[in-house]
PDB file of C-alpha atoms in Angstrom:
ATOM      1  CA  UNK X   1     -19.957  15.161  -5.539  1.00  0.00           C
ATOM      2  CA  UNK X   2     -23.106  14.335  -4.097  1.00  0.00           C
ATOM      3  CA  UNK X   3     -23.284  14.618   0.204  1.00  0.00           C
ATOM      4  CA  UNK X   4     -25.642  12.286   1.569  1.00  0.00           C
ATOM      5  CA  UNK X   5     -24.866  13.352   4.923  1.00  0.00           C
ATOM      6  CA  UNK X   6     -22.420  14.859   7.167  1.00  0.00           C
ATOM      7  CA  UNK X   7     -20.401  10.982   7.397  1.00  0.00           C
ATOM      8  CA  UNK X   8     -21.009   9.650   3.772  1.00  0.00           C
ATOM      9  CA  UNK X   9     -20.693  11.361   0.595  1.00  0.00           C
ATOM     10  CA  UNK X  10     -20.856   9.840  -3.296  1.00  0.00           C
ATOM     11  CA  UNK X  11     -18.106  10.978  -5.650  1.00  0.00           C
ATOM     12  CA  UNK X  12     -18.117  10.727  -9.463  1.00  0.00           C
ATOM     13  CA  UNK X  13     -14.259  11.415 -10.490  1.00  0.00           C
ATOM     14  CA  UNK X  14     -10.836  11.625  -9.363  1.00  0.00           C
ATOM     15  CA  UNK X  15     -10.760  15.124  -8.789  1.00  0.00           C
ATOM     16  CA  UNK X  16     -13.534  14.498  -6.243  1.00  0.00           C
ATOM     17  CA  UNK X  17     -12.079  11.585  -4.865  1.00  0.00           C
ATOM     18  CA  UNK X  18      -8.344  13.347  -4.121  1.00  0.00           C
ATOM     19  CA  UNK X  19     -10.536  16.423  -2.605  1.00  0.00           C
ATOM     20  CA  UNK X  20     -13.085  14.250   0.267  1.00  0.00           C
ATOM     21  CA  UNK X  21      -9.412  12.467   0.943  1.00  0.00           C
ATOM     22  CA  UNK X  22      -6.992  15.200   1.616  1.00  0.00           C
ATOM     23  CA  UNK X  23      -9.245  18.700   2.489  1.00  0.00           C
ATOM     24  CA  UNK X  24     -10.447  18.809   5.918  1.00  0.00           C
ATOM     25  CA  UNK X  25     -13.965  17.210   6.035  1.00  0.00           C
ATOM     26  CA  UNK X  26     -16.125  14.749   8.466  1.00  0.00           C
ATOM     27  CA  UNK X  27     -17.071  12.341   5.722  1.00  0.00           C
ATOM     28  CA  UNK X  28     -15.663   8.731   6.418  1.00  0.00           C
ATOM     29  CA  UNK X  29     -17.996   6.769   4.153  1.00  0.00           C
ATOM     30  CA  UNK X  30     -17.230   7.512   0.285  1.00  0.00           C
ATOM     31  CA  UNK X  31     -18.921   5.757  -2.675  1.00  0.00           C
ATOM     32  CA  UNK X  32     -17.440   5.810  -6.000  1.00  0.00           C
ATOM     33  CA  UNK X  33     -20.288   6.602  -8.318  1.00  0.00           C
ATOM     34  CA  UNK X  34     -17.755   6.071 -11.100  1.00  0.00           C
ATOM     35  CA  UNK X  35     -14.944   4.454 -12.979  1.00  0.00           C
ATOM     36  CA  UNK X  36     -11.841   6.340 -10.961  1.00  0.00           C
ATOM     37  CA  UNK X  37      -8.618   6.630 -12.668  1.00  0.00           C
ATOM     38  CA  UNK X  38      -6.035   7.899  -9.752  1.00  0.00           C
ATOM     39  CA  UNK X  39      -3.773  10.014 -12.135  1.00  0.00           C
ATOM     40  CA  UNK X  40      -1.808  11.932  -9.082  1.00  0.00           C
ATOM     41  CA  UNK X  41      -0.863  10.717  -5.883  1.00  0.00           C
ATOM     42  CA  UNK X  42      -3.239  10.907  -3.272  1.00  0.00           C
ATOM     43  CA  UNK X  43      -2.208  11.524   0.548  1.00  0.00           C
ATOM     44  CA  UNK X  44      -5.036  10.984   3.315  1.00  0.00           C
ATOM     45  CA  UNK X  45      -4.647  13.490   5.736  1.00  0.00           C
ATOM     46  CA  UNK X  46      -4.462  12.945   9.224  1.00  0.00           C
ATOM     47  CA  UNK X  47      -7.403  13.932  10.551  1.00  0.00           C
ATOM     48  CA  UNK X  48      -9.303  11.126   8.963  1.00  0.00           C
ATOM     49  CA  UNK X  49      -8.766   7.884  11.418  1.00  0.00           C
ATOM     50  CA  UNK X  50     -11.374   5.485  10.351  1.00  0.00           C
ATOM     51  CA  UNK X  51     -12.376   5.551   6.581  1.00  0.00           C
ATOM     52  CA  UNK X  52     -14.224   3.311   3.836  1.00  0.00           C
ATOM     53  CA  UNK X  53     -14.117   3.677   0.166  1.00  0.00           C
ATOM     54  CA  UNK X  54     -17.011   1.770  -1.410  1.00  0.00           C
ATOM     55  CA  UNK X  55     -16.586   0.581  -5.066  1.00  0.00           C
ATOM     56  CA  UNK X  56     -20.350   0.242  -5.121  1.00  0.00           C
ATOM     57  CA  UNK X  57     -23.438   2.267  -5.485  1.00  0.00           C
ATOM     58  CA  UNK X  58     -26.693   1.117  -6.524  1.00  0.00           C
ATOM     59  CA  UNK X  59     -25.636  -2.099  -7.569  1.00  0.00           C
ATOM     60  CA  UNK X  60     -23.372  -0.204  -9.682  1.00  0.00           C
ATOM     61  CA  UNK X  61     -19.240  -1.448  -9.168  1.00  0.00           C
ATOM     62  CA  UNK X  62     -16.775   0.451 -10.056  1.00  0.00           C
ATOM     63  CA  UNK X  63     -13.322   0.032 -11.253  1.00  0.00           C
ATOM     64  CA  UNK X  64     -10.193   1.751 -10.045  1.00  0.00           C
ATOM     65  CA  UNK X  65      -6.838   1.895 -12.411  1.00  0.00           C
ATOM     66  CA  UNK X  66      -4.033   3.295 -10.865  1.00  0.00           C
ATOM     67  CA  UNK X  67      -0.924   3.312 -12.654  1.00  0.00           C
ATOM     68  CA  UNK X  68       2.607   5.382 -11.457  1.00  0.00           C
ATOM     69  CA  UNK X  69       0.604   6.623  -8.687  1.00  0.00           C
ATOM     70  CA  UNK X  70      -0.550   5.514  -4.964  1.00  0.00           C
ATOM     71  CA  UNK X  71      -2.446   5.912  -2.173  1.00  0.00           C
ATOM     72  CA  UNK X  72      -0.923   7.496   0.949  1.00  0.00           C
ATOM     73  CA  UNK X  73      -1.977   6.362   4.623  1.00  0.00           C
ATOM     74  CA  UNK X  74      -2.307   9.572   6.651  1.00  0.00           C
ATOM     75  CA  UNK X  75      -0.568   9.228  10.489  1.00  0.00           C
ATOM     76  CA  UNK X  76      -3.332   9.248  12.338  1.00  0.00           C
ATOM     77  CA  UNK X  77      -5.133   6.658  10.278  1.00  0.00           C
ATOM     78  CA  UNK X  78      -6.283   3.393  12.157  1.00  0.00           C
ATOM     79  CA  UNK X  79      -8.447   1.934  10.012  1.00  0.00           C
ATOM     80  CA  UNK X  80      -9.032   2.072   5.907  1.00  0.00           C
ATOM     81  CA  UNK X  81     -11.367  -0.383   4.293  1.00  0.00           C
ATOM     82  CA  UNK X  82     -11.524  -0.685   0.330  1.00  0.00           C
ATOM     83  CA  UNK X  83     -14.724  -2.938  -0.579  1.00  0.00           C
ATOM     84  CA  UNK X  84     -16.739  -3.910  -3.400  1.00  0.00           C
ATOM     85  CA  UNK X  85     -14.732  -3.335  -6.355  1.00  0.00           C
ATOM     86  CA  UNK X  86     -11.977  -4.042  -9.066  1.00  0.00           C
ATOM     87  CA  UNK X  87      -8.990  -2.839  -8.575  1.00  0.00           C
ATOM     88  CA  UNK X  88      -5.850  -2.472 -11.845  1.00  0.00           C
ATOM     89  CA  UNK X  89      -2.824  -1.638 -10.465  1.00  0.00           C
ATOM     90  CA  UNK X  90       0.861  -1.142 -12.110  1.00  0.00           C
ATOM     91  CA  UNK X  91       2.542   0.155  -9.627  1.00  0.00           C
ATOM     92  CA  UNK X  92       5.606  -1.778  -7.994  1.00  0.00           C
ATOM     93  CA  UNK X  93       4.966  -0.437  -4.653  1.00  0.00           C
ATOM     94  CA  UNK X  94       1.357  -1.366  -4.684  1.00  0.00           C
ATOM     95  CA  UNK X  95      -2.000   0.329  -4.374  1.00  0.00           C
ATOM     96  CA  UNK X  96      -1.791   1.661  -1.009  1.00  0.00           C
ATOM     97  CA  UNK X  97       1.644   2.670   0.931  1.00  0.00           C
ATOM     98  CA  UNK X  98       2.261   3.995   4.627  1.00  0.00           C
ATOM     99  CA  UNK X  99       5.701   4.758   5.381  1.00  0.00           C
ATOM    100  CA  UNK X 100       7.846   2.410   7.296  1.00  0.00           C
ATOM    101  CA  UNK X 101       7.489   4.774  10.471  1.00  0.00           C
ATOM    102  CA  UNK X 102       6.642   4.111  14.198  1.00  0.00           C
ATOM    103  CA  UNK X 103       3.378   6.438  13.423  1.00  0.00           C
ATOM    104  CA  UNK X 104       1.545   3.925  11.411  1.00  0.00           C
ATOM    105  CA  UNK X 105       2.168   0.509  13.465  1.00  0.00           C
ATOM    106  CA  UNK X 106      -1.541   0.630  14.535  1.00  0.00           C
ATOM    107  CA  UNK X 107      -2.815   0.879  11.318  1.00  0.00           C
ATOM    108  CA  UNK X 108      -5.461  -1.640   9.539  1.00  0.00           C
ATOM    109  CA  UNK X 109      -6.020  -1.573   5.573  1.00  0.00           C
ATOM    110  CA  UNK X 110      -8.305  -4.252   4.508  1.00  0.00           C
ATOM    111  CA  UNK X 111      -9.427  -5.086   1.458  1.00  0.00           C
ATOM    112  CA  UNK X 112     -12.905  -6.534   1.049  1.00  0.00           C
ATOM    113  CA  UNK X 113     -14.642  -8.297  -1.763  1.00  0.00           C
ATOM    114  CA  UNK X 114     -12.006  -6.653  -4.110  1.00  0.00           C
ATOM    115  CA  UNK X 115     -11.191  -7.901  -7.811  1.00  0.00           C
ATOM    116  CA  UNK X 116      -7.342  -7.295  -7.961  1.00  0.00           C
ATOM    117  CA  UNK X 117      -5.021  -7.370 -11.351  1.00  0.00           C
ATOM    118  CA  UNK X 118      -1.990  -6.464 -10.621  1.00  0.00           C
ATOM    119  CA  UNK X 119       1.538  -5.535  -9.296  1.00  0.00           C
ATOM    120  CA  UNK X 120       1.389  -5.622  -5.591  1.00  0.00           C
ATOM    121  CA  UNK X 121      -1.304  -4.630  -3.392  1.00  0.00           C
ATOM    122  CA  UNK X 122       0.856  -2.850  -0.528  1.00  0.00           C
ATOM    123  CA  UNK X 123       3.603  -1.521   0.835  1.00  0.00           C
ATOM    124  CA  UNK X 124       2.346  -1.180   4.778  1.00  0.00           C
ATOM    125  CA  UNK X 125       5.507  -2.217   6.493  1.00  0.00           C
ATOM    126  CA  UNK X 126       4.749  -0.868   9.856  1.00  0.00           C
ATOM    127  CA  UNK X 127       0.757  -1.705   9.345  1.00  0.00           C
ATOM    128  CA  UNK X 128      -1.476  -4.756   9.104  1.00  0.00           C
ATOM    129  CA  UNK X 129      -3.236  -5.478   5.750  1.00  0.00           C
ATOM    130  CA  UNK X 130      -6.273  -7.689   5.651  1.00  0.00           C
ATOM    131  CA  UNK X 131      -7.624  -9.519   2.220  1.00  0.00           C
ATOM    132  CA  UNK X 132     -11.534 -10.351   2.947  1.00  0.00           C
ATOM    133  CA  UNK X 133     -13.716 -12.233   0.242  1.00  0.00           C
ATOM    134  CA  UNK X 134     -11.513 -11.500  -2.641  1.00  0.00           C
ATOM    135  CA  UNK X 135      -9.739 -12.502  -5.903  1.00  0.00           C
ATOM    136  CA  UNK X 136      -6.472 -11.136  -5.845  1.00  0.00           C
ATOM    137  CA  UNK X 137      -4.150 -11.927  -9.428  1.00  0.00           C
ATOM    138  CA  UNK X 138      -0.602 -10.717  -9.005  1.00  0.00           C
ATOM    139  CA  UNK X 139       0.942 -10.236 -12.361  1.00  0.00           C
ATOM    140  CA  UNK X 140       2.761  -7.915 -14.624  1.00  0.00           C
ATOM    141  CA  UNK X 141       1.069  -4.958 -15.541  1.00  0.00           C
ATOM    142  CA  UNK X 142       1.651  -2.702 -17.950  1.00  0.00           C
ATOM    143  CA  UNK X 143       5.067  -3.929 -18.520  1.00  0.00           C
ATOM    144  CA  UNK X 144       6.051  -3.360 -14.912  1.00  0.00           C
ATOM    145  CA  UNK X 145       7.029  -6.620 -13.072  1.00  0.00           C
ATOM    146  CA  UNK X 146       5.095  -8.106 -10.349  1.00  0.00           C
ATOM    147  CA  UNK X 147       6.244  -8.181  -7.104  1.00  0.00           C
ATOM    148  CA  UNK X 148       4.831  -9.231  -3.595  1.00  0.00           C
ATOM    149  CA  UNK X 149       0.995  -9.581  -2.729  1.00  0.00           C
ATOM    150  CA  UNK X 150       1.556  -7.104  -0.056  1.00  0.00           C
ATOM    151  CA  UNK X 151       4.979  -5.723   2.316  1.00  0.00           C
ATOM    152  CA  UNK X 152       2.903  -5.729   5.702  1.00  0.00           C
ATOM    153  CA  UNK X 153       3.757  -6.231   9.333  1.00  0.00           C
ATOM    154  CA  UNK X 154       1.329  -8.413   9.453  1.00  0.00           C
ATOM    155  CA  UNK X 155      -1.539  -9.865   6.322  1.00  0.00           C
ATOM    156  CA  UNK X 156      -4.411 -11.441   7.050  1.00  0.00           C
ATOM    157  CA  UNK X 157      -5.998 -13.502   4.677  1.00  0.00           C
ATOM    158  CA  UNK X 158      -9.881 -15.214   4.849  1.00  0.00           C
ATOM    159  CA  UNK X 159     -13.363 -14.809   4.803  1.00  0.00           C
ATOM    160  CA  UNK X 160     -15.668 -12.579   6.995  1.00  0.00           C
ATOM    161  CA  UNK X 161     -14.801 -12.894  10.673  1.00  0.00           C
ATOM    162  CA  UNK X 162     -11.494 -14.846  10.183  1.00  0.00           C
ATOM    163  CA  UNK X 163      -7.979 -14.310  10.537  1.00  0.00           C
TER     164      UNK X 163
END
């Protein structure tokens, strides 16, 4: 892990990754160095309320494969932004999940400028998803069947500065 400052750090592997997401830190901005292959479940802790994960790093994208596994949404989170990279997913419930609970009805995932092959992108029943600039391909994976784009209280779908 390399700290760039006290808001942004780079990270090079999973193990890095799931540590900047769930230990108590005041980073918010995390590039992915990498290839990341999320091999446990990851849960955002609460503390963290506005956070971007950044596929790319000096012109350098990175893919993420995610398999049996997801991405947790943390209560207090408001706003999560995944950008600038490729995203293989084989997961029914999708990439990223927040629990159908009062707690997370202000929250905003968006993805932006994201490659996606897979399952489903999201189960965010209670949030809002947004899909910025991207391609998304929903499709069965890894002999798991595909299922819905996203489960969202709301999705947005368009280009920069649309709805």
């Amino acid at each position: 892990m390399i700290k760039i400052d006290d808001k942004k750090v780079i990270v090079n592997s999973f193990s890095e990754l799931k540590s900047v997401l769930e230990e108590f830190n005041s980073y918010n901005y995390i590039f992915l160095m990498n290839d990341i292959n999320i091999i446990e479940d990851i849960f955002i802790e609460d503390f963290k309320s506005n956070l971007t994960i950044d596929g790319t790093y000096q012109n350098v994208e990175a893919n993420v494969t995610i398999e049996n596994n997801q991405i947790t949404v943390g209560a207090k989170m408001k706003k999560l932004t995944f950008k600038n990279m490729t995203i293989s997913c084989s997961n029914q419930s999708g990439f990223i999940y927040a629990p159908a609970e009062e707690y997370y009805e202000d929250v905003l995932v968006t993805f932006d400028n994201i490659i996606f092959n897979g399952t489903s992108m999201a189960t965010l029943e209670y949030s809002d998803f947004k899909i910025l600039d991207s391609i998304i391909r929903i499709e069965t994976t890894d002999s798991v069947s595909a299922t819905v784009v996203a489960k969202a209280n709301h999705v947005y779908i368009g280009e920069h500065g649309t709805n």
